[in-house]
Amino acid sequence: MNRIPAPRPIRGFVALREGSRPLGVVSAVVGGLALAVVLGGTTSVLAEYGIRREDRIAAALQSRELFTLLVFGSLLGAGATALGFGTYRRMPTRVSREEAIAGAVLGLQAAIGGLALLWFIQGDMERFARNFLSFEQIVPQYEAFLNGARNTLVLAGAGEFFGVILGLVLSVFTISKRAVVRAPVRVYINLFRGTPLLLQLSLIYFGLALGLGVNMSAYTAAILAFSLNTGAYSAEVFRAGIQSIERGQMEAARGLGLGYMQSMRYVIVPQAVRRVIPPLMNEFVILIKDTSLIAFLGLSYAQRDLFTVGSQGYSQFFNATFYVASGLGYLVVTLPLIRLVTWVEKRLRSGLLGAVA
Amino acid sequence: MSREANALGWPAGPVPAGAPLIRLEAIHKWFGNLHVLKGIDLDLASGHVLVVIGTSGSGKSTLLRCIDMLEEPTSGHVWFKGRDITDVRVNLNEVRTHMGIVFQAFNLFPHKTALGNITLALEKVLHMPRDQARERARAELEHVGLGQKALSHPGQLSGGEQQRVAIARALAMRPDLILFDEVTSALDPKLVAEVLAVMQRLASEGTTMVVVTHEMGFAREVGTHLVFMDEGVIVEQGEPKAVFDNPQHEQTRRFLSSVL
């Protein structure tokens, strides 16, 4: 009886041509190592020199250690890329193929990152550190930044709150079967969606407050503008949410003798609201960033938002670190929110919040 | 404004002697260019179980939905308890508190518990105090054999259980009649029986029902009057056993031989 001979293990240069399982692992490890050298190396050199003072940062960036690490990391990354991309098609198993591809991609990221950093540190690092990373100038201003963050949140929170209420009311009008009800709301929504927020802000503040003599602080005008603007956008979000509820829900409610508005209030809207929580939270993140437009209205010291604090700090000290700091401030607020949106979306999809039948 | 103050408010008291509970008069329904109902005339007296059978697309569901005006007839009249409810001045919300409807897709409110599904209309339409509404809802759930599921959400119930909650929801309003729109068509064969059993008991208790169905056994055994529809017209009607055993029309014969 003929037996199929067991395949000989593939080793050495033949492995490069034929592909083999260990080679996938090698590629993945080398790629990961390359990225670790580039990222971890940069971090540890910076930590070694200290990041408290700008001159130490500059020294770290210009050090021989960092240069050597980046060259080494880039070369390693290039090697992993060549190895992974060169062999993944011939890998014998799905897992080793994935390992080869992962190694190649990690290596490519390390090579690109390392080369970019190498190119960057050829520049004037003293000047860069002085202008962007001069954190000792920021530290005494931290109260101004905290206050700015608070103002940003108050502006965005108030705008979102009133905007969502307005939007919910408007959305019910937009789904009316009567054109005379829909038309004015459509006009409103399209006006606010079709013009820049900055223009709306200016019109409301300079137009109403100064032109018509309505006495109103920039802060109030901004909250009004943000609410009206958010109202238009969230009306569309709510409309989509309401229209996504199955027709049978309305029929069942009406069939029980509930009126149209009662059916909306007790049956349709409660379900729609759950479905639109993620898009509304995304709107909120956008609004947090858009509050920076209030800078154009001119604000008193206590009213400054996060962006204005950064921008006024810049004009005062001619140092871009203020912008960097206010950018970090926005991220502190928005990144957790973005995570939260993802989490809520997952919960909604799994039906745990009761939005899905 | 009280109900009595409305000139067209619902007449209190029983149906005038001799008047049917429901009378359909020359009902036509067009969906765009599609002529779905082509002149339906039908009477239904209290205490009867009217079964409507026919092929898909014959207009039986549309007919049922015309009875409680979820679909508005293009022309013709629907008389309910001696009043023409196609009159635009009639308050349909008021009319619908006297009629229940159960759907093929259950249409339970997913954000409410089984109990909450039933109490909603009791509280908001009949203005029943909360405790009384809950008490009645529990009683109705017991009635359909779901006493223990009162606090479950629809998503946690099987199709058969959901449909029984939907029936309890309609029953709780103590309507004069209940409309059933192919209520077992979306169910596993195993679950069909439990829903049919509930409906059979309702019929034996004297509930007035209009049942659009594909369950021929149920139509034959439970129905007191049977209507066979095809292409928007009533082809044949009569006592169910008589129609099943001795159909008078060729179309009826063909339909029955294809489903039995």
Coordinates of C-alpha atoms in Angstrom, one line a residue:
Chain A
M1 CA 0.0 0.0 0.0
N2 CA 1.3 3.4 -0.9
R3 CA 1.7 5.9 1.9
I4 CA 1.8 9.6 1.3
P5 CA 5.2 10.6 2.7
A6 CA 5.2 13.1 5.5
P7 CA 6.3 16.5 4.3
R8 CA 9.8 17.4 5.2
P9 CA 10.0 20.4 7.6
I10 CA 11.0 23.5 5.7
R11 CA 14.1 25.3 7.0
G12 CA 16.6 27.9 6.0
F13 CA 16.5 29.8 2.7
V14 CA 13.9 27.3 1.4
A15 CA 11.6 28.7 4.1
L16 CA 11.9 32.1 2.6
R17 CA 10.8 30.8 -0.8
E18 CA 8.2 28.4 0.4
G19 CA 6.9 30.2 3.5
S20 CA 6.6 28.5 6.9
R21 CA 4.9 28.9 10.1
P22 CA 7.9 30.1 12.2
L23 CA 8.5 32.7 9.6
G24 CA 5.1 34.3 10.3
V25 CA 6.0 34.5 14.0
V26 CA 9.4 36.0 13.2
S27 CA 7.8 38.6 11.0
A28 CA 5.2 39.6 13.6
V29 CA 7.9 39.8 16.4
V30 CA 10.3 41.8 14.4
G31 CA 7.6 44.3 13.3
G32 CA 6.3 44.7 16.8
L33 CA 9.8 45.1 18.1
A34 CA 10.5 47.8 15.5
L35 CA 7.5 49.8 16.6
A36 CA 8.4 49.3 20.2
V37 CA 11.9 50.7 19.5
V38 CA 10.6 53.8 17.8
L39 CA 7.7 54.6 20.2
G40 CA 9.2 53.3 23.4
G41 CA 12.7 54.5 22.6
T42 CA 11.5 58.1 22.0
T43 CA 9.4 58.0 25.2
S44 CA 12.2 56.7 27.3
V45 CA 14.8 59.1 25.9
L46 CA 12.4 62.0 26.7
A47 CA 11.8 60.6 30.1
E48 CA 15.5 60.2 30.7
Y49 CA 16.2 63.8 29.9
G50 CA 13.0 65.1 31.6
I51 CA 10.1 66.9 30.0
R52 CA 9.6 69.6 32.7
R53 CA 11.8 72.1 31.0
E54 CA 11.9 73.0 27.3
D55 CA 15.7 72.9 27.0
R56 CA 15.8 69.4 28.3
I57 CA 13.2 68.3 25.7
A58 CA 15.2 70.0 23.0
A59 CA 18.3 68.2 24.2
A60 CA 16.5 64.9 24.3
L61 CA 15.3 65.4 20.7
Q62 CA 18.8 66.2 19.5
S63 CA 20.5 63.4 21.4
R64 CA 22.6 60.7 19.8
E65 CA 20.6 58.1 21.7
L66 CA 17.4 59.1 20.0
F67 CA 19.0 59.3 16.6
T68 CA 20.5 55.8 16.9
L69 CA 17.3 54.3 18.2
L70 CA 15.2 55.8 15.4
V71 CA 17.7 54.6 12.7
F72 CA 17.7 51.2 14.2
G73 CA 13.9 51.1 14.6
S74 CA 13.3 52.2 11.0
L75 CA 15.7 49.6 9.6
L76 CA 14.1 46.9 11.7
G77 CA 10.7 48.0 10.6
A78 CA 11.7 48.0 6.9
G79 CA 13.1 44.5 7.4
A80 CA 9.8 43.2 9.0
T81 CA 7.9 44.8 6.1
A82 CA 10.0 43.2 3.5
L83 CA 9.8 39.8 5.2
G84 CA 6.1 39.9 6.0
F85 CA 4.9 41.2 2.6
G86 CA 7.4 39.0 0.8
T87 CA 6.1 35.8 2.4
Y88 CA 2.5 36.1 3.5
R89 CA 1.0 34.7 0.3
R90 CA 2.9 31.4 0.7
M91 CA 2.2 30.9 4.4
P92 CA 0.8 27.4 5.1
T93 CA -1.9 28.4 7.7
R94 CA -4.3 31.2 8.1
V95 CA -2.8 32.2 11.5
S96 CA 0.7 32.4 10.1
R97 CA -0.5 34.4 7.2
E98 CA -2.2 36.9 9.6
E99 CA 1.1 37.0 11.6
A100 CA 3.1 37.8 8.6
I101 CA 0.7 40.6 7.5
A102 CA 0.6 42.0 11.1
G103 CA 4.3 42.0 11.2
A104 CA 4.6 43.8 7.8
V105 CA 2.1 46.5 8.8
L106 CA 3.6 47.1 12.2
G107 CA 7.0 47.3 10.6
L108 CA 5.8 49.8 8.0
Q109 CA 4.3 51.9 10.8
A110 CA 7.6 51.8 12.6
A111 CA 9.6 52.7 9.5
I112 CA 7.3 55.6 8.5
G113 CA 7.2 56.9 12.1
G114 CA 10.9 56.5 12.6
L115 CA 11.8 58.2 9.3
A116 CA 9.4 61.1 10.0
L117 CA 10.8 61.7 13.4
L118 CA 14.4 61.5 12.0
W119 CA 13.5 64.1 9.4
F120 CA 11.7 66.2 12.1
I121 CA 14.6 66.3 14.6
Q122 CA 16.9 67.7 11.9
G123 CA 15.0 71.0 12.4
D124 CA 15.5 73.7 15.1
M125 CA 14.6 71.7 18.1
E126 CA 15.3 74.5 20.6
R127 CA 12.9 76.7 18.8
F128 CA 10.3 74.0 18.5
A129 CA 10.4 73.1 22.2
R130 CA 10.4 76.8 23.2
N131 CA 7.3 77.5 21.1
F132 CA 5.2 74.4 21.5
L133 CA 6.3 72.6 24.6
S134 CA 7.0 75.4 27.1
F135 CA 4.8 74.0 29.8
E136 CA 6.3 76.0 32.6
Q137 CA 4.6 79.0 31.1
I138 CA 1.3 77.2 31.1
V139 CA 1.3 75.9 34.7
P140 CA 0.8 79.3 36.4
Q141 CA -2.2 79.7 34.0
Y142 CA -4.0 76.5 34.9
E143 CA -6.8 78.3 36.7
A144 CA -7.6 80.2 33.5
F145 CA -7.7 77.0 31.6
L146 CA -9.9 75.3 34.2
N147 CA -12.3 78.3 34.0
G148 CA -12.1 78.1 30.2
A149 CA -13.0 74.4 30.2
R150 CA -15.9 75.1 32.6
N151 CA -17.2 77.9 30.3
T152 CA -16.9 75.7 27.2
L153 CA -18.9 73.0 28.9
V154 CA -21.6 75.4 30.2
L155 CA -21.9 76.9 26.7
A156 CA -22.1 73.5 25.0
G157 CA -24.3 72.0 27.7
A158 CA -26.8 74.8 27.7
G159 CA -26.9 75.0 23.9
E160 CA -27.4 71.2 23.6
F161 CA -30.1 71.2 26.3
F162 CA -32.3 73.9 24.8
G163 CA -31.4 72.8 21.3
V164 CA -32.6 69.2 21.9
I165 CA -35.9 70.3 23.4
L166 CA -36.4 72.7 20.4
G167 CA -35.4 69.9 18.0
L168 CA -37.8 67.4 19.4
V169 CA -40.7 69.8 19.0
L170 CA -39.6 70.8 15.5
S171 CA -39.2 67.2 14.5
V172 CA -42.8 66.4 15.2
F173 CA -43.8 69.3 12.9
T174 CA -41.5 68.0 10.1
I175 CA -43.4 64.7 9.9
S176 CA -46.8 66.2 9.8
K177 CA -48.9 65.1 6.8
R178 CA -49.9 68.7 6.3
A179 CA -47.6 70.8 4.1
V180 CA -48.6 74.0 5.8
V181 CA -47.3 72.7 9.1
R182 CA -44.1 71.3 7.6
A183 CA -43.1 74.3 5.4
P184 CA -42.2 76.9 8.0
V185 CA -40.2 74.4 10.1
R186 CA -38.4 73.2 6.9
V187 CA -37.5 76.8 6.2
Y188 CA -36.2 77.3 9.7
I189 CA -34.2 74.1 9.6
N190 CA -32.7 74.7 6.2
L191 CA -31.7 78.3 7.1
F192 CA -29.8 77.2 10.1
R193 CA -28.3 74.2 8.4
G194 CA -27.4 76.2 5.3
T195 CA -25.5 79.1 6.9
P196 CA -22.3 79.1 9.0
L197 CA -22.6 79.0 12.7
L198 CA -20.3 81.9 12.9
L199 CA -22.6 84.0 10.8
Q200 CA -25.6 83.1 13.0
L201 CA -23.6 83.9 16.1
S202 CA -22.6 87.3 14.7
L203 CA -26.1 88.1 13.4
I204 CA -27.7 87.3 16.8
Y205 CA -25.1 89.2 18.9
F206 CA -24.3 92.1 16.7
G207 CA -27.6 92.2 14.9
L208 CA -29.9 91.8 17.9
A209 CA -27.8 93.2 20.7
L210 CA -26.3 96.1 19.0
G211 CA -28.5 96.7 16.0
L212 CA -31.9 96.3 17.6
G213 CA -30.7 97.4 21.1
V214 CA -31.7 94.1 22.7
N215 CA -29.4 94.1 25.8
M216 CA -27.7 90.8 25.9
S217 CA -24.2 89.6 26.8
A218 CA -22.1 87.8 24.3
Y219 CA -22.5 84.7 26.5
T220 CA -26.3 84.8 26.4
A221 CA -26.2 85.5 22.6
A222 CA -23.9 82.5 22.1
I223 CA -26.2 80.2 24.1
L224 CA -29.1 81.4 22.1
A225 CA -27.3 80.9 18.8
F226 CA -26.0 77.4 19.8
S227 CA -29.5 76.4 20.9
L228 CA -31.2 77.6 17.7
N229 CA -28.5 75.9 15.6
T230 CA -28.6 72.7 17.6
G231 CA -32.4 72.8 17.4
A232 CA -32.2 72.6 13.6
Y233 CA -29.7 69.8 13.5
S234 CA -31.3 67.7 16.2
A235 CA -34.7 68.1 14.6
E236 CA -33.4 66.2 11.7
V237 CA -31.9 63.6 14.0
F238 CA -35.2 63.1 15.8
R239 CA -37.1 63.0 12.5
A240 CA -34.9 60.2 11.3
G241 CA -35.4 58.4 14.7
I242 CA -39.1 58.8 14.6
Q243 CA -39.4 57.6 11.0
S244 CA -37.3 54.5 11.9
I245 CA -40.0 53.2 14.3
E246 CA -42.1 50.6 12.6
R247 CA -45.5 51.8 11.3
G248 CA -47.2 49.0 13.3
Q249 CA -46.4 50.9 16.5
M250 CA -48.5 53.9 15.6
E251 CA -51.2 51.6 14.3
A252 CA -51.3 49.6 17.5
A253 CA -51.5 52.8 19.6
R254 CA -54.2 54.4 17.4
G255 CA -56.1 51.1 17.4
L256 CA -56.3 51.3 21.2
G257 CA -57.9 54.7 21.0
L258 CA -54.9 56.9 21.7
G259 CA -54.8 60.1 19.8
Y260 CA -52.0 61.0 17.4
M261 CA -50.2 63.2 19.9
Q262 CA -50.7 60.7 22.7
S263 CA -49.3 57.9 20.5
M264 CA -46.3 60.1 19.7
R265 CA -45.8 61.0 23.3
Y266 CA -46.2 57.6 24.9
V267 CA -45.2 55.2 22.2
I268 CA -43.2 56.6 19.3
V269 CA -41.0 59.3 20.9
P270 CA -39.8 57.2 23.8
Q271 CA -38.6 54.6 21.4
A272 CA -37.1 57.1 19.0
V273 CA -35.2 59.0 21.7
R274 CA -33.4 55.8 22.7
R275 CA -32.4 55.2 19.1
V276 CA -31.0 58.8 18.6
I277 CA -29.0 59.0 21.7
P278 CA -25.7 58.2 19.9
P279 CA -26.1 60.7 17.1
L280 CA -27.2 63.3 19.6
M281 CA -24.1 62.7 21.6
N282 CA -22.0 63.1 18.5
E283 CA -23.7 66.4 17.9
F284 CA -22.8 67.4 21.4
V285 CA -19.1 66.6 20.7
I286 CA -19.3 68.8 17.6
L287 CA -20.9 71.6 19.6
I288 CA -18.2 71.5 22.3
K289 CA -15.7 72.3 19.6
D290 CA -17.9 74.8 17.9
T291 CA -18.2 76.9 21.1
S292 CA -14.8 78.2 20.2
L293 CA -16.5 80.5 17.7
I294 CA -17.6 82.6 20.6
A295 CA -14.1 84.1 20.6
F296 CA -15.2 86.3 17.7
L297 CA -17.8 88.1 19.9
G298 CA -15.2 89.5 22.4
L299 CA -15.5 88.1 25.9
S300 CA -14.8 89.4 29.3
Y301 CA -12.1 87.8 31.3
A302 CA -14.4 85.5 33.3
Q303 CA -16.4 84.4 30.2
R304 CA -13.5 83.1 28.2
D305 CA -13.9 79.6 26.8
L306 CA -11.1 77.1 26.4
F307 CA -10.1 78.3 22.9
T308 CA -10.1 82.0 23.9
V309 CA -7.9 81.3 26.9
G310 CA -5.4 79.5 24.6
S311 CA -5.6 82.2 22.0
Q312 CA -5.2 85.1 24.4
G313 CA -2.4 83.4 26.1
Y314 CA -0.7 83.1 22.7
S315 CA -1.1 86.8 22.0
Q316 CA 0.2 87.7 25.4
F317 CA 3.3 85.4 25.4
F318 CA 3.8 84.7 21.7
N319 CA 4.0 81.0 22.5
A320 CA 2.0 78.3 20.7
T321 CA 2.1 76.1 23.8
F322 CA -1.1 77.8 24.8
Y323 CA -2.8 76.4 21.8
V324 CA -1.3 72.9 22.5
A325 CA -2.7 73.1 26.0
S326 CA -6.2 74.2 25.0
G327 CA -6.2 71.4 22.4
L328 CA -5.3 68.9 25.2
G329 CA -8.1 70.5 27.2
Y330 CA -10.7 69.7 24.5
L331 CA -9.4 66.2 24.2
V332 CA -9.8 65.7 27.9
V333 CA -13.5 66.5 27.5
T334 CA -14.3 64.9 24.1
L335 CA -12.3 61.6 24.2
P336 CA -14.3 60.2 27.2
L337 CA -17.5 61.4 25.5
I338 CA -16.5 59.6 22.2
R339 CA -15.8 56.5 24.2
L340 CA -19.2 56.8 25.9
V341 CA -21.0 57.1 22.5
T342 CA -19.3 53.8 21.4
W343 CA -20.4 52.1 24.6
V344 CA -24.0 53.3 24.4
E345 CA -24.2 52.3 20.7
K346 CA -23.0 48.8 21.7
R347 CA -25.6 48.6 24.5
L348 CA -28.3 49.8 22.2
R349 CA -27.4 47.2 19.5
S350 CA -27.5 44.4 22.0
G351 CA -30.9 45.6 23.0
L352 CA -30.0 46.0 26.7
L353 CA -31.5 49.5 26.8
G354 CA -34.7 48.2 25.5
A355 CA -34.8 50.1 22.2
V356 CA -34.9 47.0 20.0
A357 CA -37.8 44.7 20.0
Chain B
M1 CA -65.8 69.3 26.6
S2 CA -67.6 66.2 27.9
R3 CA -68.6 63.4 25.6
E4 CA -72.3 64.2 26.0
A5 CA -71.8 67.8 25.0
N6 CA -70.5 66.7 21.6
A7 CA -73.5 66.6 19.2
L8 CA -71.8 63.7 17.4
G9 CA -70.6 62.0 20.6
W10 CA -71.0 58.4 21.0
P11 CA -74.5 57.3 21.7
A12 CA -74.7 55.8 25.2
G13 CA -76.6 52.6 25.7
P14 CA -77.1 49.5 23.6
V15 CA -77.3 49.2 19.8
P16 CA -80.7 50.1 18.5
A17 CA -82.9 47.0 18.3
G18 CA -82.4 45.2 15.0
A19 CA -79.4 47.2 14.0
P20 CA -76.2 45.1 13.3
L21 CA -73.1 46.0 15.4
I22 CA -71.2 46.5 12.1
R23 CA -72.6 47.2 8.7
L24 CA -70.4 47.7 5.7
E25 CA -72.0 49.5 2.8
A26 CA -70.5 49.5 -0.7
I27 CA -66.9 49.8 0.5
H28 CA -64.4 50.6 -2.2
K29 CA -60.7 51.0 -1.5
W30 CA -58.1 52.2 -4.0
F31 CA -54.3 52.3 -3.3
G32 CA -53.2 54.6 -6.2
N33 CA -54.3 52.7 -9.3
L34 CA -54.9 49.5 -7.4
H35 CA -58.5 48.6 -6.8
V36 CA -58.3 46.5 -3.6
L37 CA -61.9 46.4 -2.4
K38 CA -64.6 46.5 -5.0
G39 CA -67.9 47.1 -3.3
I40 CA -68.2 45.2 0.0
D41 CA -71.5 44.8 1.8
L42 CA -71.5 43.0 5.1
D43 CA -73.5 42.8 8.3
L44 CA -72.2 41.5 11.6
A45 CA -74.4 41.1 14.7
S46 CA -73.2 41.0 18.3
G47 CA -71.9 37.7 19.6
H48 CA -70.9 36.4 16.2
V49 CA -67.5 35.2 15.0
L50 CA -67.0 36.3 11.4
V51 CA -64.2 34.5 9.7
V52 CA -62.7 35.9 6.5
I53 CA -60.7 33.6 4.3
G54 CA -59.1 34.1 0.8
T55 CA -55.8 34.1 -1.0
S56 CA -53.1 36.6 -0.2
G57 CA -53.9 40.0 -1.8
S58 CA -57.6 39.3 -2.0
G59 CA -58.2 42.4 0.2
K60 CA -59.2 40.7 3.4
S61 CA -56.7 42.5 5.6
T62 CA -57.6 45.8 4.0
L63 CA -61.3 45.1 4.7
L64 CA -60.5 44.4 8.4
R65 CA -58.5 47.6 8.7
C66 CA -61.4 49.6 7.1
I67 CA -63.6 48.4 10.0
D68 CA -61.7 50.4 12.6
M69 CA -60.7 53.1 10.0
L70 CA -56.9 52.4 10.1
E71 CA -57.5 52.4 6.4
E72 CA -60.0 55.0 5.2
P73 CA -62.4 53.6 2.6
T74 CA -62.2 55.5 -0.7
S75 CA -66.0 55.4 -0.8
G76 CA -68.8 53.6 1.0
H77 CA -69.9 53.7 4.6
V78 CA -69.0 51.8 7.8
W79 CA -71.8 51.8 10.3
F80 CA -70.8 50.9 13.9
K81 CA -73.6 50.7 16.5
G82 CA -75.9 52.6 14.2
R83 CA -73.6 55.4 13.4
D84 CA -71.7 56.1 10.2
I85 CA -68.0 56.3 11.3
T86 CA -66.8 57.3 7.9
D87 CA -68.3 60.7 8.7
V88 CA -65.3 63.1 9.2
R89 CA -67.0 64.6 12.2
V90 CA -66.9 61.3 14.2
N91 CA -64.2 61.1 16.8
L92 CA -62.3 58.0 15.7
N93 CA -60.3 57.8 18.9
E94 CA -63.6 57.4 20.8
V95 CA -64.8 54.8 18.3
R96 CA -61.6 52.8 18.6
T97 CA -62.0 52.5 22.4
H98 CA -65.0 50.3 21.5
M99 CA -63.1 48.1 19.1
G100 CA -59.9 46.1 19.6
I101 CA -57.4 45.1 16.9
V102 CA -54.7 42.4 17.0
F103 CA -52.0 42.4 14.3
Q104 CA -50.0 39.8 12.5
A105 CA -46.8 41.3 13.8
F106 CA -48.1 41.7 17.4
N107 CA -47.0 45.3 17.5
L108 CA -46.4 45.3 21.2
F109 CA -44.6 48.4 22.6
P110 CA -41.1 47.1 23.1
H111 CA -40.2 49.8 25.7
K112 CA -43.0 48.7 28.0
T113 CA -43.6 45.5 30.0
A114 CA -46.4 43.2 29.2
L115 CA -48.3 45.0 32.0
G116 CA -47.4 48.4 30.8
N117 CA -48.6 47.6 27.3
I118 CA -52.0 46.9 28.7
T119 CA -52.2 49.7 31.2
L120 CA -51.2 52.5 28.8
A121 CA -54.5 52.9 27.1
L122 CA -56.5 52.1 30.2
E123 CA -54.8 55.1 31.9
K124 CA -54.5 57.5 29.1
V125 CA -57.7 56.7 27.2
L126 CA -60.1 55.4 29.7
H127 CA -58.6 57.6 32.5
M128 CA -58.6 54.7 34.9
P129 CA -56.7 55.2 38.1
R130 CA -53.3 53.4 38.0
D131 CA -54.1 50.7 40.6
Q132 CA -57.3 49.8 38.9
A133 CA -55.6 49.7 35.5
R134 CA -52.9 47.4 36.9
E135 CA -55.5 45.2 38.5
R136 CA -57.4 44.8 35.3
A137 CA -54.3 44.3 33.2
R138 CA -53.2 41.5 35.6
A139 CA -56.6 39.9 35.3
E140 CA -56.4 40.0 31.5
L141 CA -53.0 38.5 31.5
E142 CA -54.3 35.7 33.7
H143 CA -57.1 35.2 31.3
V144 CA -54.6 34.5 28.5
G145 CA -52.5 32.4 30.8
L146 CA -49.6 34.8 31.2
G147 CA -50.0 35.9 34.8
Q148 CA -46.3 35.3 35.6
K149 CA -45.1 37.3 32.6
A150 CA -46.6 40.6 33.7
L151 CA -43.2 42.3 34.2
S152 CA -41.4 40.8 31.1
H153 CA -40.6 43.0 28.1
P154 CA -41.9 41.9 24.7
G155 CA -38.3 41.0 23.7
Q156 CA -38.2 38.4 26.5
L157 CA -41.4 36.6 25.3
S158 CA -41.9 34.0 22.6
G159 CA -44.0 34.9 19.6
G160 CA -47.0 33.1 21.0
E161 CA -46.7 34.8 24.3
Q162 CA -46.4 38.2 22.6
Q163 CA -49.5 37.6 20.6
R164 CA -51.4 36.6 23.7
V165 CA -50.3 39.8 25.4
A166 CA -51.5 41.7 22.4
I167 CA -54.9 39.9 22.7
A168 CA -55.0 40.8 26.4
R169 CA -54.2 44.4 25.6
A170 CA -57.2 44.5 23.2
L171 CA -59.5 42.7 25.7
A172 CA -58.6 45.0 28.6
M173 CA -60.4 47.8 26.9
R174 CA -63.7 45.7 27.1
P175 CA -64.4 46.4 23.4
D176 CA -67.7 45.6 21.6
L177 CA -65.7 43.6 19.1
I178 CA -62.2 42.5 18.4
L179 CA -60.5 42.4 14.9
F180 CA -57.9 39.7 14.3
D181 CA -55.6 40.3 11.4
E182 CA -53.9 37.0 10.5
V183 CA -52.7 36.8 14.1
T184 CA -51.0 33.4 13.7
S185 CA -49.3 33.9 10.4
A186 CA -46.0 35.0 12.0
L187 CA -45.8 32.2 14.5
D188 CA -44.1 28.8 14.5
P189 CA -46.6 26.0 14.0
K190 CA -46.0 25.0 17.7
L191 CA -47.0 28.4 18.9
V192 CA -50.1 28.7 16.7
A193 CA -52.1 26.3 18.9
E194 CA -51.8 28.3 22.1
V195 CA -53.0 31.5 20.4
L196 CA -55.9 29.7 18.7
A197 CA -56.9 28.2 22.0
V198 CA -57.2 31.6 23.5
M199 CA -59.3 32.9 20.6
Q200 CA -61.5 29.8 20.8
R201 CA -62.2 30.5 24.4
L202 CA -63.0 34.1 23.7
A203 CA -65.5 33.0 21.0
S204 CA -67.1 30.5 23.5
E205 CA -67.5 33.4 25.9
G206 CA -69.6 35.3 23.4
T207 CA -67.0 37.8 22.2
T208 CA -67.8 39.4 18.9
M209 CA -64.9 38.8 16.6
V210 CA -63.8 39.4 13.0
V211 CA -61.0 36.9 12.2
V212 CA -58.9 37.1 9.0
T213 CA -57.1 33.8 8.9
H214 CA -55.4 31.1 7.0
E215 CA -56.3 28.5 9.7
M216 CA -59.1 26.6 8.0
G217 CA -59.7 24.3 11.0
F218 CA -60.3 27.3 13.2
A219 CA -62.5 28.9 10.6
R220 CA -64.6 25.8 10.3
E221 CA -64.9 25.0 14.0
V222 CA -65.1 28.4 15.7
G223 CA -66.6 30.7 13.0
T224 CA -70.3 31.4 13.1
H225 CA -70.3 33.0 9.7
L226 CA -67.7 32.7 6.9
V227 CA -66.8 35.0 4.1
F228 CA -64.6 34.0 1.2
M229 CA -63.0 36.9 -0.7
D230 CA -61.2 36.9 -4.0
E231 CA -59.8 39.9 -5.9
G232 CA -61.6 42.5 -3.7
V233 CA -65.1 41.0 -3.7
I234 CA -67.0 38.7 -1.5
V235 CA -67.4 35.6 -3.6
E236 CA -69.3 33.4 -1.2
Q237 CA -70.5 33.6 2.4
G238 CA -72.6 31.5 4.8
E239 CA -72.4 29.1 7.6
P240 CA -68.8 27.8 7.7
K241 CA -69.5 24.1 7.6
A242 CA -71.9 24.5 4.7
V243 CA -69.3 26.5 2.7
F244 CA -66.5 24.1 3.4
D245 CA -68.6 21.0 2.6
N246 CA -70.6 22.4 -0.2
P247 CA -69.0 25.4 -1.9
Q248 CA -71.3 27.0 -4.5
H249 CA -68.7 28.8 -6.6
E250 CA -65.9 27.5 -8.8
Q251 CA -63.4 30.0 -7.2
T252 CA -64.3 28.8 -3.7
R253 CA -63.9 25.2 -4.7
R254 CA -60.5 25.9 -6.2
F255 CA -59.3 27.9 -3.2
L256 CA -60.5 25.3 -0.7
S257 CA -59.0 22.4 -2.6
S258 CA -55.6 24.2 -2.6
V259 CA -55.6 24.8 1.1
L260 CA -57.2 21.7 2.6

